[in-house]
Coordinates of N, CA and C in Angstrom, one line a residue:
X993 N 0.8 -1.2 0.0 CA 0.0 0.0 0.0 C 0.9 1.2 0.0
X994 N 0.6 2.2 -0.8 CA 1.4 3.4 -0.9 C 0.5 4.6 -0.8
X995 N 1.1 5.8 -0.4 CA 0.4 7.0 -0.4 C 1.3 8.0 -1.2
X996 N 0.7 9.0 -1.8 CA 1.5 10.0 -2.5 C 1.8 11.2 -1.6
X997 N 3.1 11.6 -1.7 CA 3.5 12.8 -0.9 C 4.5 13.6 -1.8
X998 N 4.6 14.9 -1.5 CA 5.5 15.7 -2.2 C 6.8 15.8 -1.4
X999 N 7.9 15.6 -2.1 CA 9.2 15.6 -1.5 C 10.2 16.3 -2.3
X1000 N 11.3 16.7 -1.7 CA 12.4 17.3 -2.4 C 13.3 16.1 -2.8
X1001 N 13.6 15.9 -4.1 CA 14.4 14.8 -4.5 C 15.8 14.7 -3.9
X1002 N 16.4 15.9 -3.5 CA 17.7 15.9 -2.9 C 17.7 15.2 -1.5
X1003 N 16.7 15.6 -0.7 CA 16.7 15.1 0.7 C 15.6 14.0 0.9
X1004 N 14.7 13.9 -0.1 CA 13.6 13.0 0.1 C 12.9 13.3 1.4
X1005 N 12.4 12.2 2.1 CA 11.8 12.4 3.4 C 12.7 12.1 4.5
X1006 N 14.0 11.9 4.2 CA 14.9 11.6 5.3 C 15.4 12.9 5.9
X1007 N 15.8 12.9 7.2 CA 16.4 14.1 7.8 C 17.6 14.5 7.0
X1008 N 17.9 15.8 7.1 CA 19.0 16.4 6.3 C 20.4 15.8 6.7
X1009 N 20.4 15.2 7.9 CA 21.7 14.6 8.4 C 22.0 13.3 7.7
X1010 N 21.0 12.7 7.0 CA 21.2 11.5 6.3 C 20.9 11.6 4.8
X1011 N 21.8 12.3 4.1 CA 21.5 12.6 2.7 C 21.7 11.5 1.7
X1012 N 22.1 10.3 2.1 CA 22.5 9.3 1.2 C 21.4 8.6 0.4
X1013 N 20.2 8.7 0.9 CA 19.1 8.1 0.2 C 17.9 9.0 0.1
X1014 N 17.1 8.9 -1.0 CA 15.9 9.7 -1.2 C 14.7 8.8 -1.6
X1015 N 13.6 9.4 -1.6 CA 12.4 8.6 -2.1 C 12.4 8.6 -3.6
X1016 N 12.1 7.5 -4.2 CA 11.8 7.4 -5.6 C 10.6 6.5 -5.8
X1017 N 10.1 6.3 -7.0 CA 8.9 5.5 -7.2 C 9.1 4.1 -6.7
X1018 N 10.3 3.6 -6.7 CA 10.6 2.2 -6.2 C 11.0 2.1 -4.8
X1019 N 11.0 3.2 -4.1 CA 11.5 3.2 -2.7 C 12.6 4.1 -2.4
X1020 N 13.6 3.7 -1.6 CA 14.7 4.6 -1.4 C 15.7 4.4 -2.4
X1021 N 16.4 5.5 -2.9 CA 17.4 5.4 -4.0 C 18.5 6.4 -3.7
X1022 N 19.6 6.2 -4.3 CA 20.7 7.2 -4.1 C 20.2 8.6 -4.4
X1023 N 20.7 9.5 -3.6 CA 20.2 10.9 -3.7 C 20.6 11.5 -5.1
X1024 N 19.7 12.3 -5.6 CA 19.9 12.9 -6.9 C 20.2 14.4 -6.7
X1025 N 20.8 15.0 -7.6 CA 21.0 16.5 -7.5 C 19.9 17.1 -8.2
X1026 N 19.0 17.8 -7.4 CA 17.9 18.5 -8.0 C 17.3 19.4 -6.9
X1027 N 16.6 20.4 -7.3 CA 16.0 21.3 -6.3 C 14.5 21.4 -6.5
X1028 N 14.0 20.7 -7.5 CA 12.5 20.7 -7.7 C 11.8 19.8 -6.8
X1029 N 10.6 20.0 -6.6 CA 9.7 19.2 -5.7 C 9.0 18.2 -6.7
X1030 N 8.8 17.0 -6.3 CA 8.1 16.0 -7.1 C 7.1 15.2 -6.2
X1031 N 6.1 14.7 -6.8 CA 5.1 13.9 -6.1 C 5.5 12.4 -6.4
X1032 N 5.6 11.6 -5.4 CA 6.0 10.2 -5.5 C 5.1 9.4 -4.7
X1033 N 5.0 8.1 -5.0 CA 4.3 7.1 -4.2 C 5.3 6.5 -3.3
X1034 N 5.0 6.6 -2.0 CA 5.9 6.0 -1.0 C 5.1 5.0 -0.1
X1035 N 5.8 4.0 0.5 CA 5.1 3.1 1.3 C 4.4 3.8 2.5
X1036 N 3.3 3.3 2.9 CA 2.6 3.9 4.1 C 3.5 4.0 5.3
X1037 N 4.3 3.0 5.5 CA 5.2 2.9 6.7 C 6.5 3.6 6.4
X1038 N 6.6 4.6 5.5 CA 7.8 5.3 5.2 C 8.4 6.0 6.4
X1039 N 7.6 6.5 7.3 CA 8.1 7.2 8.5 C 8.8 6.2 9.4
X1040 N 8.3 5.0 9.5 CA 9.0 4.0 10.3 C 10.3 3.6 9.7
X1041 N 10.3 3.4 8.4 CA 11.5 3.0 7.6 C 12.6 4.1 7.8
X1042 N 12.2 5.4 7.7 CA 13.1 6.5 7.9 C 13.7 6.4 9.3
X1043 N 12.8 6.2 10.3 CA 13.3 6.2 11.7 C 14.3 5.0 11.9
X1044 N 14.0 3.9 11.3 CA 14.9 2.7 11.5 C 16.2 3.0 10.8
X1045 N 16.2 3.5 9.6 CA 17.5 3.8 8.9 C 18.3 4.8 9.7
X1046 N 17.7 5.8 10.2 CA 18.4 6.8 11.0 C 18.9 6.2 12.2
X1047 N 18.1 5.5 12.9 CA 18.6 4.8 14.2 C 19.8 3.9 14.0
X1048 N 19.7 3.1 12.9 CA 20.8 2.1 12.6 C 22.0 2.8 12.1
X1049 N 21.9 3.9 11.4 CA 23.1 4.7 10.9 C 23.8 5.3 12.2
X1050 N 23.0 5.9 13.1 CA 23.5 6.5 14.3 C 24.2 5.4 15.2
X1051 N 23.5 4.3 15.3 CA 24.1 3.2 16.1 C 25.4 2.7 15.5
X1052 N 25.5 2.5 14.2 CA 26.7 2.1 13.6 C 27.9 3.1 13.9
X1053 N 27.6 4.4 13.8 CA 28.6 5.4 14.1 C 29.0 5.3 15.6
X1054 N 28.0 5.2 16.4 CA 28.3 5.2 17.9 C 29.1 3.9 18.3
X1055 N 28.7 2.8 17.7 CA 29.4 1.5 18.1 C 30.8 1.5 17.6
X1056 N 31.0 2.0 16.3 CA 32.4 2.0 15.8 C 33.3 3.0 16.6
X1057 N 32.8 4.1 17.0 CA 33.5 5.1 17.8 C 33.9 4.4 19.1
X1058 N 32.9 3.8 19.7 CA 33.1 3.1 21.0 C 34.2 2.0 21.0
X1059 N 34.1 1.2 19.9 CA 35.1 0.2 19.7 C 36.5 0.8 19.5
X1060 N 36.6 1.8 18.7 CA 37.9 2.5 18.5 C 38.4 3.1 19.8
X1061 N 37.5 3.7 20.6 CA 38.0 4.2 21.9 C 38.4 3.1 22.8
X1062 N 37.7 2.0 22.8 CA 38.1 0.9 23.7 C 39.5 0.3 23.2
X1063 N 39.6 0.2 21.9 CA 40.8 -0.4 21.4 C 42.1 0.5 21.5
X1064 N 41.9 1.8 21.3 CA 43.0 2.7 21.5 C 44.0 2.7 20.3
X1065 N 43.9 1.8 19.4 CA 44.8 1.7 18.3 C 44.2 1.6 16.9
X1066 N 43.3 0.6 16.8 CA 42.6 0.3 15.5 C 41.6 1.4 15.1
X1067 N 41.5 1.5 13.8 CA 40.6 2.5 13.2 C 39.7 1.7 12.1
X1068 N 38.5 2.1 12.0 CA 37.6 1.4 11.1 C 37.8 2.0 9.7
X1069 N 37.8 1.2 8.7 CA 37.8 1.6 7.3 C 36.4 1.4 6.7
X1070 N 35.9 2.5 6.0 CA 34.6 2.4 5.5 C 34.6 2.0 4.0
X1071 N 33.6 1.2 3.7 CA 33.4 0.8 2.3 C 31.9 0.9 1.9
X1072 N 31.5 2.0 1.3 CA 30.1 2.1 0.9 C 29.8 1.2 -0.3
X1073 N 28.6 0.7 -0.4 CA 28.3 -0.2 -1.5 C 26.8 0.1 -1.9
X1074 N 26.5 -0.2 -3.2 CA 25.2 0.0 -3.7 C 24.6 -1.3 -4.3
X1075 N 23.4 -1.6 -4.1 CA 22.7 -2.7 -4.6 C 22.1 -2.3 -5.9
X1076 N 22.4 -3.0 -7.0 CA 21.9 -2.7 -8.3 C 20.4 -2.6 -8.3
X1077 N 19.7 -3.5 -7.6 CA 18.2 -3.5 -7.6 C 17.6 -2.6 -6.6
X1078 N 18.4 -1.8 -5.9 CA 17.8 -0.9 -4.9 C 18.4 -0.8 -3.6
X1079 N 18.9 0.3 -3.2 CA 19.5 0.5 -1.8 C 21.0 0.3 -1.8
X1080 N 21.5 0.1 -0.6 CA 22.9 0.0 -0.5 C 23.3 -0.1 1.0
X1081 N 24.5 0.2 1.3 CA 24.9 0.1 2.7 C 26.3 0.6 2.9
X1082 N 26.8 0.4 4.1 CA 28.1 0.9 4.5 C 28.8 -0.2 5.4
X1083 N 29.8 -0.7 4.9 CA 30.6 -1.7 5.6 C 31.7 -1.0 6.3
X1084 N 31.9 -1.3 7.6 CA 33.0 -0.7 8.4 C 33.8 -1.9 9.0
X1085 N 35.1 -1.9 8.7 CA 35.9 -3.0 9.3 C 37.2 -2.4 9.9
X1086 N 37.5 -3.0 11.1 CA 38.8 -2.7 11.8 C 39.6 -3.9 11.8
X1087 N 40.9 -3.8 11.4 CA 41.8 -4.9 11.5 C 43.1 -4.5 12.2
X1088 N 43.7 -5.5 12.9 CA 45.0 -5.2 13.6 C 44.9 -4.2 14.8
X1089 N 43.8 -4.2 15.5 CA 43.7 -3.3 16.7 C 44.5 -3.9 17.8
X1090 N 44.6 -3.2 18.9 CA 45.3 -3.6 20.1 C 44.4 -4.7 20.9
X1091 N 43.1 -4.4 21.0 CA 42.2 -5.3 21.7 C 41.5 -6.2 20.7
X1092 N 41.1 -5.7 19.5 CA 40.3 -6.4 18.5 C 41.2 -6.8 17.4
X1093 N 41.3 -8.1 17.1 CA 42.1 -8.6 16.0 C 41.3 -8.1 14.7
X1094 N 40.0 -8.3 14.7 CA 39.2 -7.8 13.6 C 37.8 -7.6 14.1
X1095 N 37.2 -6.5 13.6 CA 35.8 -6.1 14.0 C 35.1 -5.5 12.8
X1096 N 33.9 -5.9 12.6 CA 33.1 -5.4 11.5 C 31.7 -4.9 12.0
X1097 N 31.3 -3.8 11.6 CA 29.9 -3.2 11.9 C 29.3 -2.8 10.6
X1098 N 28.4 -3.5 10.1 CA 27.9 -3.3 8.7 C 26.4 -3.0 8.7
X1099 N 26.1 -2.0 7.8 CA 24.7 -1.5 7.7 C 24.3 -1.8 6.2
X1100 N 23.0 -2.3 6.1 CA 22.4 -2.5 4.8 C 21.0 -1.9 4.8
X1101 N 20.7 -1.2 3.8 CA 19.3 -0.6 3.6 C 19.0 -1.0 2.1
X1102 N 18.2 -2.0 2.0 CA 17.8 -2.5 0.6 C 16.3 -2.5 0.4
X1103 N 16.0 -2.4 -0.9 CA 14.6 -2.5 -1.3 C 14.5 -3.0 -2.7
X1104 N 13.3 -3.3 -3.1 CA 13.1 -3.8 -4.4 C 11.8 -4.6 -4.5
X1105 N 11.7 -5.6 -5.4 CA 10.6 -6.5 -5.4 C 11.0 -7.9 -5.4
X1106 N 10.1 -8.8 -4.9 CA 10.4 -10.2 -4.8 C 9.2 -11.0 -5.4
X1107 N 9.4 -12.2 -5.7 CA 8.2 -13.0 -6.2 C 7.2 -13.2 -5.1
X1108 N 5.9 -13.2 -5.5 CA 4.8 -13.4 -4.6 C 5.1 -14.7 -3.8
X1109 N 5.6 -15.7 -4.5 CA 5.8 -17.0 -3.8 C 6.8 -16.9 -2.6
X1110 N 7.8 -16.0 -2.7 CA 8.7 -15.8 -1.6 C 8.0 -15.2 -0.4
X1111 N 7.1 -14.2 -0.7 CA 6.3 -13.6 0.4 C 5.4 -14.6 1.0
X1112 N 4.7 -15.3 0.1 CA 3.7 -16.3 0.6 C 4.4 -17.4 1.5
X1113 N 5.6 -17.8 1.1 CA 6.3 -18.8 1.9 C 6.6 -18.2 3.3
X1114 N 7.1 -17.0 3.3 CA 7.4 -16.3 4.6 C 6.1 -16.1 5.4
X1115 N 5.1 -15.7 4.7 CA 3.8 -15.5 5.4 C 3.2 -16.8 6.0
X1116 N 3.4 -17.9 5.3 CA 3.0 -19.2 5.7 C 3.6 -19.6 7.0
X1117 N 4.9 -19.2 7.2 CA 5.7 -19.5 8.4 C 5.2 -18.7 9.6
X1118 N 4.5 -17.6 9.3 CA 4.0 -16.7 10.3 C 2.5 -16.9 10.6
X1119 N 2.0 -18.1 10.6 CA 0.6 -18.3 10.8 C 0.1 -17.8 12.1
X1120 N 1.0 -17.7 13.1 CA 0.5 -17.2 14.4 C 0.2 -15.7 14.3
X1121 N 0.6 -15.0 13.2 CA 0.3 -13.6 13.1 C -1.0 -13.3 12.4
X1122 N -1.7 -12.2 12.8 CA -2.9 -11.9 12.2 C -2.7 -11.0 10.9
X1123 N -1.5 -10.7 10.6 CA -1.2 -9.8 9.5 C -0.8 -10.7 8.3
X1124 N -1.8 -10.8 7.3 CA -1.5 -11.5 6.1 C -0.8 -10.6 5.1
X1125 N 0.5 -10.7 5.0 CA 1.3 -9.8 4.2 C 1.1 -10.2 2.7
X1126 N 0.5 -11.3 2.4 CA 0.3 -11.7 1.0 C -1.1 -11.2 0.5
X1127 N -1.9 -10.7 1.3 CA -3.2 -10.3 0.9 C -3.1 -9.2 -0.2
X1128 N -3.9 -9.4 -1.2 CA -3.9 -8.4 -2.3 C -2.9 -8.8 -3.5
X1129 N -2.1 -9.8 -3.3 CA -1.2 -10.2 -4.3 C -1.6 -11.6 -4.8
X1130 N -1.1 -11.9 -6.0 CA -1.5 -13.2 -6.6 C -0.2 -13.9 -7.1
X1131 N -0.2 -15.2 -7.3 CA 1.0 -15.9 -7.8 C 1.4 -15.2 -9.1
X1132 N 2.7 -15.1 -9.2 CA 3.3 -14.4 -10.4 C 3.5 -12.9 -10.2
X1133 N 2.9 -12.3 -9.2 CA 3.1 -10.9 -8.9 C 4.4 -10.6 -8.3
X1134 N 5.0 -9.4 -8.6 CA 6.2 -9.0 -7.9 C 5.7 -8.1 -6.7
X1135 N 6.3 -8.4 -5.5 CA 5.9 -7.8 -4.3 C 7.0 -6.9 -3.8
X1136 N 6.7 -5.6 -3.4 CA 7.7 -4.7 -2.9 C 8.2 -5.2 -1.6
X1137 N 9.5 -4.9 -1.3 CA 10.1 -5.2 0.0 C 11.0 -4.1 0.4
X1138 N 11.3 -4.0 1.7 CA 12.3 -3.1 2.3 C 12.9 -3.8 3.4
X1139 N 14.2 -3.7 3.6 CA 14.9 -4.3 4.7 C 16.0 -3.4 5.1
X1140 N 16.2 -3.3 6.4 CA 17.3 -2.5 7.0 C 17.9 -3.2 8.1
X1141 N 19.2 -3.3 8.2 CA 19.8 -4.1 9.2 C 21.2 -3.6 9.6
X1142 N 21.6 -3.9 10.8 CA 22.9 -3.6 11.3 C 23.5 -4.9 11.9
X1143 N 24.7 -5.3 11.4 CA 25.2 -6.6 11.8 C 26.7 -6.3 12.3
X1144 N 27.1 -7.1 13.3 CA 28.5 -6.9 13.8 C 29.0 -8.3 14.2
X1145 N 30.3 -8.4 13.9 CA 31.1 -9.5 14.4 C 32.4 -8.9 14.9
X1146 N 32.9 -9.3 16.1 CA 34.1 -8.8 16.7 C 34.9 -10.0 17.3
X1147 N 36.2 -10.0 16.8 CA 37.1 -11.1 17.2 C 38.2 -10.4 18.1
X1148 N 38.2 -10.7 19.4 CA 39.3 -10.1 20.2 C 40.6 -10.9 20.0
X1149 N 41.7 -10.2 20.3 CA 43.0 -10.8 20.2 C 43.2 -11.9 21.3
X1150 N 42.7 -11.6 22.5 CA 42.8 -12.6 23.6 C 42.0 -13.9 23.2
X1151 N 42.7 -15.0 23.1 CA 42.0 -16.3 22.7 C 41.1 -16.8 23.8
X1152 N 41.1 -16.2 25.0 CA 40.2 -16.6 26.1 C 39.0 -15.8 26.1
X1153 N 38.9 -14.8 25.3 CA 37.7 -14.0 25.2 C 36.8 -14.4 24.1
X1154 N 35.5 -14.5 24.2 CA 34.7 -15.0 23.2 C 34.5 -14.0 22.0
X1155 N 34.2 -14.5 20.9 CA 33.8 -13.6 19.7 C 32.4 -13.1 20.0
X1156 N 32.1 -11.9 19.6 CA 30.8 -11.3 19.8 C 30.2 -11.1 18.4
X1157 N 28.8 -11.3 18.4 CA 28.1 -11.2 17.2 C 26.7 -10.7 17.5
X1158 N 26.2 -9.7 16.7 CA 24.8 -9.3 16.8 C 24.2 -8.9 15.5
X1159 N 22.9 -9.0 15.4 CA 22.1 -8.4 14.3 C 21.0 -7.7 14.8
X1160 N 20.7 -6.6 14.2 CA 19.5 -5.8 14.5 C 18.8 -5.5 13.1
X1161 N 17.6 -5.9 13.0 CA 16.9 -5.9 11.7 C 15.5 -5.3 11.7
X1162 N 15.1 -4.7 10.6 CA 13.8 -4.2 10.3 C 13.4 -4.7 9.0

């Protein structure tokens, strides 16, 4: 389900502190250089998507800074990437630190369409839910999706300390 809203293509509906993505007819896309206002169809839950992306971007920055401060020597190297079918992310990796042999804190914000059958299979696994995500779609349809996640794995130098891993997803 979508609603139409007017947005500035440069900043889209995201806060100005997060200029890397904007609204397009297919969801979030790399920001374009433009000053005109355009009407676009955006998902009804666009506000929540924006909040999640902002929260995970801020969390990635905070976690990386905290790990660098704890380590005292290692620094994260950033590697932004784009997904051809929509979205992208930011990989941050630290190697050769004083405390952390290797640490990664990675953000992905992707969108696009998937086969109805994939949604139906996932929806079938969620029979306990009252939300039928496949409602309104038929076999053979392409169904829009959005996913945002922050993932981390940290390997300490000390062999007696455990490796740490977490995922946070929307």
